[in-house]
PDB file of C-alpha atoms and ligand atoms in Angstrom:
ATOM      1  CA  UNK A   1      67.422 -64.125 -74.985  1.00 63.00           C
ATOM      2  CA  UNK A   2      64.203 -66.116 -75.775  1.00 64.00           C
ATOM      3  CA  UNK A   3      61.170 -64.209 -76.142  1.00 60.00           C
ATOM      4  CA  UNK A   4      59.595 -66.412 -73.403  1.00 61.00           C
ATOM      5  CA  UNK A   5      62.290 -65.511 -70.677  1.00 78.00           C
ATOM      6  CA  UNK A   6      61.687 -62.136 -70.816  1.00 94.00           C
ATOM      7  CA  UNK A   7      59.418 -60.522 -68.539  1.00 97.00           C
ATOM      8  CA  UNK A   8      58.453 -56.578 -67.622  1.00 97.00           C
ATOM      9  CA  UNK A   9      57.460 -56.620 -63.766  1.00 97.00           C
ATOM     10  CA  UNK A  10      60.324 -58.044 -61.014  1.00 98.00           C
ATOM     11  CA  UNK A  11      59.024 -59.508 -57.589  1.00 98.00           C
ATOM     12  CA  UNK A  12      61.897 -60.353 -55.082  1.00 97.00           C
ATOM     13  CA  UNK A  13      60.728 -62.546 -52.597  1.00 94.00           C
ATOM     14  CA  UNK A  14      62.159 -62.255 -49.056  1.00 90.00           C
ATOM     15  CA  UNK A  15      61.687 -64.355 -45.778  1.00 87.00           C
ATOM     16  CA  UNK A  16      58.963 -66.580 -46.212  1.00 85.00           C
ATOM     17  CA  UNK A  17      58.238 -66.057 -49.642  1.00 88.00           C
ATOM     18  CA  UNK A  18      60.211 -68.430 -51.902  1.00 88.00           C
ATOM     19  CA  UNK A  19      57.357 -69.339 -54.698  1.00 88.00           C
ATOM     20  CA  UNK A  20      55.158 -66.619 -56.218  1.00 91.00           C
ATOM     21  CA  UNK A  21      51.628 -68.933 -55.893  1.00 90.00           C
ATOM     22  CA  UNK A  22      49.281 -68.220 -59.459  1.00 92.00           C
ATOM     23  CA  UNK A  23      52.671 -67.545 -61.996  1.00 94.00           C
ATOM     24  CA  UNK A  24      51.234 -69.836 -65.155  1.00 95.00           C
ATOM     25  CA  UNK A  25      54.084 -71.692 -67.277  1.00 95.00           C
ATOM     26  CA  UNK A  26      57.053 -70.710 -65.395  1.00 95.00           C
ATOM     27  CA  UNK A  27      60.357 -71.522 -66.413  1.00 95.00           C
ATOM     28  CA  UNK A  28      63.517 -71.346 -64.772  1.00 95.00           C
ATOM     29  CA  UNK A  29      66.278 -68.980 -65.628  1.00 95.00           C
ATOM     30  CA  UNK A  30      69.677 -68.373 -65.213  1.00 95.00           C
ATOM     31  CA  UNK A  31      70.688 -65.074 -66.353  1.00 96.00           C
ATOM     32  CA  UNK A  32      74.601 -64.345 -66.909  1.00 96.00           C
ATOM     33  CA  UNK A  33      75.672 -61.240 -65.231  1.00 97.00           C
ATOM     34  CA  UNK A  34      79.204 -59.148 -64.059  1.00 96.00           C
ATOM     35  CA  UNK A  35      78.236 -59.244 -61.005  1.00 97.00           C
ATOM     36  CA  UNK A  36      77.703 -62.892 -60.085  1.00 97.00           C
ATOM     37  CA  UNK A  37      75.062 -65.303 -60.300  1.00 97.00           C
ATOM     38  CA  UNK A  38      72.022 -63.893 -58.595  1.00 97.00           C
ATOM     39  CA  UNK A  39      70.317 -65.913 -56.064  1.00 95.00           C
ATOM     40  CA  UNK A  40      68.504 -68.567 -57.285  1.00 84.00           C
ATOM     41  CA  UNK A  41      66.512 -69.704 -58.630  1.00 87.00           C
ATOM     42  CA  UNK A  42      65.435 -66.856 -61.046  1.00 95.00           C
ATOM     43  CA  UNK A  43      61.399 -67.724 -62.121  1.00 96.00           C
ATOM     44  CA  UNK A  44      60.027 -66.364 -65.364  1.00 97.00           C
ATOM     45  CA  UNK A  45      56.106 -67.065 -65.852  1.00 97.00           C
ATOM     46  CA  UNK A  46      52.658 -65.135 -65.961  1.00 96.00           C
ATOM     47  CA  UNK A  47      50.321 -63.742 -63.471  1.00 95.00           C
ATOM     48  CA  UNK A  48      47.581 -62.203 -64.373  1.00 93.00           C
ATOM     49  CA  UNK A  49      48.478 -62.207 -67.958  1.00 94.00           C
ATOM     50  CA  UNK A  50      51.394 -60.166 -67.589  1.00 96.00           C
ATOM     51  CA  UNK A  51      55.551 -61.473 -68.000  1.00 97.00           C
ATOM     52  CA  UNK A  52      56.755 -61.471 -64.150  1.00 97.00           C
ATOM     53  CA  UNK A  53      60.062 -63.062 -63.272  1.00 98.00           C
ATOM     54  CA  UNK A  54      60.285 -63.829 -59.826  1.00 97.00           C
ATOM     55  CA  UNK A  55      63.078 -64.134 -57.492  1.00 97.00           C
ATOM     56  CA  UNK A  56      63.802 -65.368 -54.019  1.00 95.00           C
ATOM     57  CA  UNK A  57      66.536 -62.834 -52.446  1.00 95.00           C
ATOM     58  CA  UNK A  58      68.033 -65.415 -49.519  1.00 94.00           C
ATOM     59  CA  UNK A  59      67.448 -68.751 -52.117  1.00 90.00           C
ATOM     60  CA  UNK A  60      64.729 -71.222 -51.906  1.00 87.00           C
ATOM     61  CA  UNK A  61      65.500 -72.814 -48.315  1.00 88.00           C
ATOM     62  CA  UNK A  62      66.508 -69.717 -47.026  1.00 89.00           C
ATOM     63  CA  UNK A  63      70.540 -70.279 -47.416  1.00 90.00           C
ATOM     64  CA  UNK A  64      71.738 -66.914 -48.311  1.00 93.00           C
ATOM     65  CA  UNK A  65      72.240 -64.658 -44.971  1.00 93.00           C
ATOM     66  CA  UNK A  66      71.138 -61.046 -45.762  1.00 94.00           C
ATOM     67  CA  UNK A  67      74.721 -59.942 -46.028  1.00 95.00           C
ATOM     68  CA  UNK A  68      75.695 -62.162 -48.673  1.00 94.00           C
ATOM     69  CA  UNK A  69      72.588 -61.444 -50.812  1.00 96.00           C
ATOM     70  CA  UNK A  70      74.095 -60.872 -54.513  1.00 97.00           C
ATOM     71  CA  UNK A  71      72.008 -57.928 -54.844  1.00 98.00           C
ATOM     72  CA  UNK A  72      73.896 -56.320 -57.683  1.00 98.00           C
ATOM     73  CA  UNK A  73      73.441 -59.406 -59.387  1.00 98.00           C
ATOM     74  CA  UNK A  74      69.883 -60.093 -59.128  1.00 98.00           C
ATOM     75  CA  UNK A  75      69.038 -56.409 -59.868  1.00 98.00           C
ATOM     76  CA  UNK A  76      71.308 -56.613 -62.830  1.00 98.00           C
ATOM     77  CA  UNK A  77      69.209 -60.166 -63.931  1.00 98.00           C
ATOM     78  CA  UNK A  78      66.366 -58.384 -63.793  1.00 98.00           C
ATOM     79  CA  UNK A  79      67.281 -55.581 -65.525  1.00 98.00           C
ATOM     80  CA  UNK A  80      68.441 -57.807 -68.414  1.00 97.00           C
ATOM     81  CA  UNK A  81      65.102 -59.613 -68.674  1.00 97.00           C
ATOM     82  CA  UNK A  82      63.605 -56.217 -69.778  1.00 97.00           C
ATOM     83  CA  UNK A  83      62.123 -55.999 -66.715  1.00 98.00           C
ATOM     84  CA  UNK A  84      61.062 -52.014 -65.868  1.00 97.00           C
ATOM     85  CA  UNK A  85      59.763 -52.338 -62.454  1.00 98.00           C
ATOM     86  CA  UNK A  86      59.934 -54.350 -59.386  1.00 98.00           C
ATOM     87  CA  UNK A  87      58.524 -55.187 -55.920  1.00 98.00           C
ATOM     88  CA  UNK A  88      60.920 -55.916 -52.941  1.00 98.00           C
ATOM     89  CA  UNK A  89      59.095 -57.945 -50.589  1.00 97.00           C
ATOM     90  CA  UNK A  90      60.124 -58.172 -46.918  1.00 95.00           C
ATOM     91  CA  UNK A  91      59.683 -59.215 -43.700  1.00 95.00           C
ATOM     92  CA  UNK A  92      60.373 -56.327 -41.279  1.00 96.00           C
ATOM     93  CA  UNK A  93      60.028 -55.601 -37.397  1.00 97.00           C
ATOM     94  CA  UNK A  94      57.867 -52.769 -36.249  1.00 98.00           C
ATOM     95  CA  UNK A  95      59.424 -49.937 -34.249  1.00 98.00           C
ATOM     96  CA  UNK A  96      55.493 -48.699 -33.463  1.00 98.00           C
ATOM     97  CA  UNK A  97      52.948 -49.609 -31.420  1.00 97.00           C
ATOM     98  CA  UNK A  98      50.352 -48.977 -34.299  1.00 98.00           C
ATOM     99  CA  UNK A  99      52.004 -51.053 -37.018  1.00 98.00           C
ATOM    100  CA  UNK A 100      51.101 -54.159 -35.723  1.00 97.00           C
ATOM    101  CA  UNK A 101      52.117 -57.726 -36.696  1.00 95.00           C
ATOM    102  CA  UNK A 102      50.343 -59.153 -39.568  1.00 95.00           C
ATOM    103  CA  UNK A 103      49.701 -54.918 -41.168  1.00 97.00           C
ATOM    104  CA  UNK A 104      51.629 -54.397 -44.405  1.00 97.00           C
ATOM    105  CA  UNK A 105      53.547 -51.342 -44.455  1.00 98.00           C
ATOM    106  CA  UNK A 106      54.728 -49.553 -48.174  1.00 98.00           C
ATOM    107  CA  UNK A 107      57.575 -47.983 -47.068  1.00 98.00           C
ATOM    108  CA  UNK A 108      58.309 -44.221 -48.243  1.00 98.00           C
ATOM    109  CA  UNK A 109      61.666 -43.377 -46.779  1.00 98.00           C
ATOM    110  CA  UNK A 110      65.062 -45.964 -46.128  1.00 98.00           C
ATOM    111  CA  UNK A 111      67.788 -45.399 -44.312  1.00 98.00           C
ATOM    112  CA  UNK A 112      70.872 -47.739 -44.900  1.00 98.00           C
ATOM    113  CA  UNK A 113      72.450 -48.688 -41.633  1.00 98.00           C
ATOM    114  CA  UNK A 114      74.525 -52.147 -43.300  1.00 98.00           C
ATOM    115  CA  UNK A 115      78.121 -52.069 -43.061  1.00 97.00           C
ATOM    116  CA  UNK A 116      80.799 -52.814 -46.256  1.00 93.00           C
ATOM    117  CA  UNK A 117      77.905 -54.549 -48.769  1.00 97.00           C
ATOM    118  CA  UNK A 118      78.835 -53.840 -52.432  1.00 96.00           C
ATOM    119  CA  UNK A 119      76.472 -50.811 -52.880  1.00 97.00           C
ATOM    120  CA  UNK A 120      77.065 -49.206 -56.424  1.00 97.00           C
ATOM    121  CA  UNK A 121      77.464 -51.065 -60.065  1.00 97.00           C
ATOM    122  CA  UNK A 122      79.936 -48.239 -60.422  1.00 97.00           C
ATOM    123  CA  UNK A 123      83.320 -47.139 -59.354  1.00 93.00           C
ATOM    124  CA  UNK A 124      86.700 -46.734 -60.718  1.00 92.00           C
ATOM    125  CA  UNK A 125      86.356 -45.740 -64.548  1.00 94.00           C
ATOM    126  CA  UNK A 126      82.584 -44.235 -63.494  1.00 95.00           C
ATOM    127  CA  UNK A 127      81.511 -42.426 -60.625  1.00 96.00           C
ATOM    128  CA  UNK A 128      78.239 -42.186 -60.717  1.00 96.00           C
ATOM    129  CA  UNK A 129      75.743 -39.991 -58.083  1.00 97.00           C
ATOM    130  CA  UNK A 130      72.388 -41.088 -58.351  1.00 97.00           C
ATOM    131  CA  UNK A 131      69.711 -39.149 -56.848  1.00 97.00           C
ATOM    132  CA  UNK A 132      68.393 -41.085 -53.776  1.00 97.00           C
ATOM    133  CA  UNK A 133      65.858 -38.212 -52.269  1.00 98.00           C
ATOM    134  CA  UNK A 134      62.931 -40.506 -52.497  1.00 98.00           C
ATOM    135  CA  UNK A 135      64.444 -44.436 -52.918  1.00 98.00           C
ATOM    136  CA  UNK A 136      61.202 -45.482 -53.779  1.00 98.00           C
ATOM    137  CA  UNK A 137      59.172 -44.993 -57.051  1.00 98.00           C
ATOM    138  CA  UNK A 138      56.892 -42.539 -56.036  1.00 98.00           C
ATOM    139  CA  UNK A 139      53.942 -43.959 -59.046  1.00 97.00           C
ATOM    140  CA  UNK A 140      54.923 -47.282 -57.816  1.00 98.00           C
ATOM    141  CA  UNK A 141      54.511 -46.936 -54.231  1.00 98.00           C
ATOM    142  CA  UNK A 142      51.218 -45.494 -54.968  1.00 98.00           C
ATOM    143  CA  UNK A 143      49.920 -48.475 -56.858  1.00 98.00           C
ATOM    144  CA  UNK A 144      51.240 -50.903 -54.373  1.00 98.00           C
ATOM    145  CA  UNK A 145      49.847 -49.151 -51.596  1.00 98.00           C
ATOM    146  CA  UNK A 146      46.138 -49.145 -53.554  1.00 98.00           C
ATOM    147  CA  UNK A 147      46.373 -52.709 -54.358  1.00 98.00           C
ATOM    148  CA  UNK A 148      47.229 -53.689 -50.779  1.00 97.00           C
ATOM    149  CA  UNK A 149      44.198 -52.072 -49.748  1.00 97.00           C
ATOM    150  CA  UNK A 150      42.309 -53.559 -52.477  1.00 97.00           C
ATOM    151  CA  UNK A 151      43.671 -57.076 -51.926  1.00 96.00           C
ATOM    152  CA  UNK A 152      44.973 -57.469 -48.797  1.00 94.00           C
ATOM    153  CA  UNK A 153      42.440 -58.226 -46.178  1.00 90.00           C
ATOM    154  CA  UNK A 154      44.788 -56.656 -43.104  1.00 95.00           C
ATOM    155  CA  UNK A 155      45.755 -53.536 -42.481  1.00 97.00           C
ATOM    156  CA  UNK A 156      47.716 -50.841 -44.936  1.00 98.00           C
ATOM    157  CA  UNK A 157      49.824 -48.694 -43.906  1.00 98.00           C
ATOM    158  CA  UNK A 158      51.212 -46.140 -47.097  1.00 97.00           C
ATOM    159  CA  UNK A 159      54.278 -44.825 -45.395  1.00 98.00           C
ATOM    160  CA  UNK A 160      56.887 -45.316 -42.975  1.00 98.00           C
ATOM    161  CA  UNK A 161      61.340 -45.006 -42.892  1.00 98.00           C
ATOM    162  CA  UNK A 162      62.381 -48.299 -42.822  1.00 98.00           C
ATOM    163  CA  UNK A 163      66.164 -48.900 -41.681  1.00 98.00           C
ATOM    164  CA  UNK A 164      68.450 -51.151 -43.148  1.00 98.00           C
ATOM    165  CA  UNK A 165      70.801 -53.360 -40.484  1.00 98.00           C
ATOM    166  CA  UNK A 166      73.346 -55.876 -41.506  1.00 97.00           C
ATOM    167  CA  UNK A 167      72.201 -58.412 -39.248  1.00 96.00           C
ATOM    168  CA  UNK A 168      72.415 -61.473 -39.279  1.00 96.00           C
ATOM    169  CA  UNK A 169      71.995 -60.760 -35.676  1.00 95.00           C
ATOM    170  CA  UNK A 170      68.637 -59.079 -34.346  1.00 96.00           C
ATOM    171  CA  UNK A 171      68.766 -55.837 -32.629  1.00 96.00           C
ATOM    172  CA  UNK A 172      69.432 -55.411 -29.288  1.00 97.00           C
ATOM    173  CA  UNK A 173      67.546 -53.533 -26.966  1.00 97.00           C
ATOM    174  CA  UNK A 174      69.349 -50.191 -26.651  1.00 98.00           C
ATOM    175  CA  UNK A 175      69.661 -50.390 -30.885  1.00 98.00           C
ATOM    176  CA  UNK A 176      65.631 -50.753 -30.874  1.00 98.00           C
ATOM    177  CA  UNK A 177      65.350 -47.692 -28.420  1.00 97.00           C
ATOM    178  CA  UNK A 178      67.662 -45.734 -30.443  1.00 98.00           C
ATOM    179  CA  UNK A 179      66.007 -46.527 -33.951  1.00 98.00           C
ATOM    180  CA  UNK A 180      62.533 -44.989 -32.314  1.00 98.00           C
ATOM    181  CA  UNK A 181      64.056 -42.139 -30.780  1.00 98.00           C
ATOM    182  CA  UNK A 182      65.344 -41.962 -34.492  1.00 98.00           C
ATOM    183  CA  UNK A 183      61.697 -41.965 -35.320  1.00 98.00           C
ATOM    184  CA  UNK A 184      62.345 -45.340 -37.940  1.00 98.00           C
ATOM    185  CA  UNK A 185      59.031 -47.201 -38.708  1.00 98.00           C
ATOM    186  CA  UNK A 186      60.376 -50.733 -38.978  1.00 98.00           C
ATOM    187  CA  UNK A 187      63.691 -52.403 -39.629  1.00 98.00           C
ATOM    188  CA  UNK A 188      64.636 -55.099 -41.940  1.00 97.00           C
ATOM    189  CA  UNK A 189      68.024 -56.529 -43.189  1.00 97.00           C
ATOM    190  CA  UNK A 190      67.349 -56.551 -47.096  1.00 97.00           C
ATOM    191  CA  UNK A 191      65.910 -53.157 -48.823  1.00 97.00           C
ATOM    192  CA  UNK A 192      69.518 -51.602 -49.070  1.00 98.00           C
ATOM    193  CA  UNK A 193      71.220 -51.941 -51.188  1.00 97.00           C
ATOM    194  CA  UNK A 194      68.005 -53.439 -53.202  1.00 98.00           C
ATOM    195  CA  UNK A 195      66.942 -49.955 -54.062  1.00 98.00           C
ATOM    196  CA  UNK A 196      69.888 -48.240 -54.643  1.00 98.00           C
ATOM    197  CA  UNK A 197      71.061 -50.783 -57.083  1.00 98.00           C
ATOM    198  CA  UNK A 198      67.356 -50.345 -58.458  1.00 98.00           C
ATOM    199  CA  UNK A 199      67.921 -46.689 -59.098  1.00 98.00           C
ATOM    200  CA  UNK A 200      71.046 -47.224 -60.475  1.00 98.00           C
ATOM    201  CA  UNK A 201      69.870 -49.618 -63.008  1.00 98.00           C
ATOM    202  CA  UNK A 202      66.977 -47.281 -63.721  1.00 98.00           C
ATOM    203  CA  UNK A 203      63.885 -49.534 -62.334  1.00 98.00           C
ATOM    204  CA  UNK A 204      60.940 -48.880 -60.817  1.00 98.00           C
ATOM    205  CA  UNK A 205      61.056 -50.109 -57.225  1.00 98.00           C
ATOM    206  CA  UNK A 206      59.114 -50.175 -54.204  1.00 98.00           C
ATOM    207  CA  UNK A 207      58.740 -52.382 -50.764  1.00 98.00           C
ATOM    208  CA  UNK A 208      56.028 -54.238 -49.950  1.00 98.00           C
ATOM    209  CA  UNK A 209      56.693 -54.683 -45.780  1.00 97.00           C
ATOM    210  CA  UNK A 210      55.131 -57.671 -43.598  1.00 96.00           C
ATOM    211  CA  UNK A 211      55.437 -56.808 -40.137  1.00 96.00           C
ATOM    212  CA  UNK A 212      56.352 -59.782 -38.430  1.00 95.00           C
ATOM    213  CA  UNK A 213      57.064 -59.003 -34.787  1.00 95.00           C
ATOM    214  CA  UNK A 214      57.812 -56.051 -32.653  1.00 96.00           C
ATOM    215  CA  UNK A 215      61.369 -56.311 -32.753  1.00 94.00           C
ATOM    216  CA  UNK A 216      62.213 -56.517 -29.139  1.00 95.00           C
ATOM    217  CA  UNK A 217      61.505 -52.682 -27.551  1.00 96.00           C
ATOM    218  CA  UNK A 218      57.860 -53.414 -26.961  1.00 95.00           C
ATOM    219  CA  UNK A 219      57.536 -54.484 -22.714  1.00 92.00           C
ATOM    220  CA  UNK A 220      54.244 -56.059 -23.910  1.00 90.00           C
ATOM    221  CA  UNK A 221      55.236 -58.513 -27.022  1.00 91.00           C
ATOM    222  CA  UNK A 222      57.818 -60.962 -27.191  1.00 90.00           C
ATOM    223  CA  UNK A 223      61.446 -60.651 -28.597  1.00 91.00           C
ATOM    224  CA  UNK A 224      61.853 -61.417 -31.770  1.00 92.00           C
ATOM    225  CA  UNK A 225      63.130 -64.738 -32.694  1.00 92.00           C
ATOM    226  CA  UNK A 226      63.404 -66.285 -36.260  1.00 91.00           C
ATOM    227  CA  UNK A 227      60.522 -68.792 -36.136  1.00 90.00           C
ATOM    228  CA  UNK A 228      58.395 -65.609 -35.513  1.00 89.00           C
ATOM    229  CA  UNK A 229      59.310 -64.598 -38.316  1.00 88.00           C
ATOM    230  CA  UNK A 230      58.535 -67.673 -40.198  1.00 88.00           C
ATOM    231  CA  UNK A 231      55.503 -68.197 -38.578  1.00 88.00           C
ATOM    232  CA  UNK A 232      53.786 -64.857 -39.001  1.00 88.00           C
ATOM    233  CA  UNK A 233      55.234 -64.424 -42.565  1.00 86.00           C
ATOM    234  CA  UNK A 234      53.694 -67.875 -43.215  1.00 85.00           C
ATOM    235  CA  UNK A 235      50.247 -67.202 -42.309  1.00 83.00           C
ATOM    236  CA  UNK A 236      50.339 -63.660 -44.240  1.00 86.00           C
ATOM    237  CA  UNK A 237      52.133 -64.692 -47.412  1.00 90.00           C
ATOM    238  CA  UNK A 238      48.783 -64.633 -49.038  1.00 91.00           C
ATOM    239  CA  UNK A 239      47.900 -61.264 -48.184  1.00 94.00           C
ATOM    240  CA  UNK A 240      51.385 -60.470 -50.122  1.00 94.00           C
ATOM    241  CA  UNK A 241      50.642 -62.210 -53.142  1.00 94.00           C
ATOM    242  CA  UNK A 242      47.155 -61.049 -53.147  1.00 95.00           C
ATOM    243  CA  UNK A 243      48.105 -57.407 -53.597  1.00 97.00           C
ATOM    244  CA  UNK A 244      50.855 -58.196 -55.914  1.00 97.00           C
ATOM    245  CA  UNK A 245      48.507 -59.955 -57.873  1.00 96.00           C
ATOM    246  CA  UNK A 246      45.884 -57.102 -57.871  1.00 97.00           C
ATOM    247  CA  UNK A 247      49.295 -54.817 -58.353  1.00 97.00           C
ATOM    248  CA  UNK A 248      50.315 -56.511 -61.428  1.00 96.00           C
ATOM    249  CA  UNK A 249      47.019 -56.383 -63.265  1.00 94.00           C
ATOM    250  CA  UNK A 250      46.792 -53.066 -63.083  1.00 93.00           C
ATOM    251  CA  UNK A 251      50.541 -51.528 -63.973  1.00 95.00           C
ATOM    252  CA  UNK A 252      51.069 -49.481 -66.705  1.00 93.00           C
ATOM    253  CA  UNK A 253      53.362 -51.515 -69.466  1.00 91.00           C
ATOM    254  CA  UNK A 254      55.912 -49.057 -70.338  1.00 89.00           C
ATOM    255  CA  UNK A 255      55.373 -46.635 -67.610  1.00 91.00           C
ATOM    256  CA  UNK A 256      56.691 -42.821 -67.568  1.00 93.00           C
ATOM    257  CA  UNK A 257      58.564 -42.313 -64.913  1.00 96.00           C
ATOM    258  CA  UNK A 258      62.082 -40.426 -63.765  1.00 96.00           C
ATOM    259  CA  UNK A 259      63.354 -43.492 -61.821  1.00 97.00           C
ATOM    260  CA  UNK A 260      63.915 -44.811 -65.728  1.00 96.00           C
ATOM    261  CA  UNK A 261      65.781 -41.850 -66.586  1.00 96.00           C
ATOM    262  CA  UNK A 262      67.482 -41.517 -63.357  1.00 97.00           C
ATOM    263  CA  UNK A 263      71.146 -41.516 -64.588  1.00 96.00           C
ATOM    264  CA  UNK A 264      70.297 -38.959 -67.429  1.00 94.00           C
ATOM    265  CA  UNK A 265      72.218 -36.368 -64.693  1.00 93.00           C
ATOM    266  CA  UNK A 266      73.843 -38.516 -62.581  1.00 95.00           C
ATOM    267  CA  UNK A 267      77.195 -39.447 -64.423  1.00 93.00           C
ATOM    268  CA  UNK A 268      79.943 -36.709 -63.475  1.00 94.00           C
ATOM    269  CA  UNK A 269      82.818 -39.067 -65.159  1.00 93.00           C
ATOM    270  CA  UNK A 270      83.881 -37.197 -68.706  1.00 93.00           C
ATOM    271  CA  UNK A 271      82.088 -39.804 -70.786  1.00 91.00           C
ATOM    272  CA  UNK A 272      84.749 -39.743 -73.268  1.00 92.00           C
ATOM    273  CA  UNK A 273      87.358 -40.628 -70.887  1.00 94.00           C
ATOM    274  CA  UNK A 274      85.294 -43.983 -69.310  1.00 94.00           C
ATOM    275  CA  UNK A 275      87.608 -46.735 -70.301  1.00 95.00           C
ATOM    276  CA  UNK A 276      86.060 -49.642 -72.919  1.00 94.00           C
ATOM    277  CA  UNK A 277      86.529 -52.091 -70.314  1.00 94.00           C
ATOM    278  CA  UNK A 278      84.069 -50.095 -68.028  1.00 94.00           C
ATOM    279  CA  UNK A 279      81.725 -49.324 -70.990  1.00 94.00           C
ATOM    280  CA  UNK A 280      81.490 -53.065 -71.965  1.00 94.00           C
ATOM    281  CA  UNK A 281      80.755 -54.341 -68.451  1.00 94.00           C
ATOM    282  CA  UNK A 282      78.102 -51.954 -67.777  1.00 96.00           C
ATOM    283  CA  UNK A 283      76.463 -51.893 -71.388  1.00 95.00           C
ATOM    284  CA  UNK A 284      72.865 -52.499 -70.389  1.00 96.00           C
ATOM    285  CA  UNK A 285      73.156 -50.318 -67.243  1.00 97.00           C
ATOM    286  CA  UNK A 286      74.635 -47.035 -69.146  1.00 94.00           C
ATOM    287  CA  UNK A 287      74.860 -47.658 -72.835  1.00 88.00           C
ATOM    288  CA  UNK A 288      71.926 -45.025 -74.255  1.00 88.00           C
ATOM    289  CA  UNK A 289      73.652 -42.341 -71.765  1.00 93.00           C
ATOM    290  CA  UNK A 290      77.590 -42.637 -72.588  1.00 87.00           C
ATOM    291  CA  UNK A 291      76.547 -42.987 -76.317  1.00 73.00           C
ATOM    292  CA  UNK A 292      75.636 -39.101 -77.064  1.00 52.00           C
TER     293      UNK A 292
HETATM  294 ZN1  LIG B   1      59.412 -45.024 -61.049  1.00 57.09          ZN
END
């Protein structure tokens, strides 16, 4: 790969976030994976002097449904750029009064309510247990969360269990009850399997949430529709690129962190028995662990 399409921080951009605004010289990329082609298109440039490869998750235009999101793919892409660590960004609905529309939110804790989405790079040749306790980078999240207040100009808030539905559909209102009595923060359709597959390809990752709407439990807002959405993520985009901006000038290069070691215990298949087939596939994903 040319030096120039390699990059060191990911950004995947969700609904209403298809262009990263300030990347300098960026170039287009399609990056050959097992998995797929990731969505596309796949943007290599620089922002604030440092190699960021950007990518929308649903497509520019918005034509990939949440479900069908190749996430194994574009985690994989990234992962093959050299990239070490990435920011999923998100609209989400807020299941609390206090995280209002237009607040960012750095999510701490997921829980994966989708149904049947390829999940895992590994299976059948390689069973593989990855440690999921905290899903997001706990150094990351930090940083994010400091740069959003830095950047942002709107409210921060530095935690909250976000839950994963497969959509396409939005909630209804007995599902929006039961995810507060379940004590979930907001809910969005795209952060698993994002940050499994992140973990599993030993990166860095953490959420950067726009609340959008209310989702539809609140007697005092309206119910969400998908032009709220839009409309809200619109006017707030800025507030997300800000902080990733302020994010990315301040990241360590070649950070220390477990999430990049993450499969160091995680492997329970006798390595000697994986099958070449299996080791050739997943080369850049397992390679320095199968090879001592
Ligand atoms: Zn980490």
């Amino acid at each position: 790969m040319a030096k120039q399409e390699r990059a060191e921080i990911g950004v995947i951009g969700g609904s209403g976030l298809y262009d990263l605004a300030g990347l300098e010289r960026p170039e287009v990329v399609r990056v050959p994976t097992p998995f797929g082609a990731h969505s596309g298109p796949l943007v290599v440039g620089e922002l604030r002097g440092r190699r960021v490869a950007f990518l929308p998750r649903h497509g520019r235009g918005h034509l990939v449904p949440p479900s069908a999101i190749p996430a194994r793919a574009n985690v994989y892409a990234l992962k093959a750029l050299g990239v070490t660590q990435v920011v999923g960004v998100s609209a989400v609905g807020s299941l609390r009064a206090d995280y209002e529309p237009g607040h960012l939110v750095v999510p701490h804790q997921l829980v994966d309510w989708t149904k049947g989405r390829a999940s895992t790079f590994f299976g059948e040749g390689l069973v593989v247990h990855v440690s999921l306790a905290d899903p997001y980078c706990l150094r990351l999240r930090a940083d994010l969360a400091d740069a959003a207040r830095a950047a942002a100009n709107t409210p921060v808030h530095d935690s909250g269990t976000y839950i994963c539905m497969e959509g396409p559909q939005f909630s209804t209102r007995a599902e929006s009850e039961l995810y507060r009595f379940l004590k979930m923060d907001v809910i969005g359709m795209t952060a698993a399997p994002e940050a499994k597959l992140a973990r599993e390809a030993e990166l860095c990752y953490a959420g950067l949430a726009l609340v959008t709407d209310y989702d539809c439990w609140h007697s005092g807002a309206e119910d969400v529709d998908a032009d709220q959405v839009s409309q809200v993520m619109a006017r707030n985009a800025e507030a997300a690129v800000n902080t990733l901006a302020a994010l990315i000038e301040k990241l360590p290069a070649d950070p220390e962190c477990p999430c990049r070691n993450a499969l160091a215990h995680a492997i329970i298949t006798d390595r000697t028995a994986v099958p070449q087939v299996v080791r050739d596939q997943l080369e850049l994903l397992i390679g320095g662990h199968l090879s001592h």
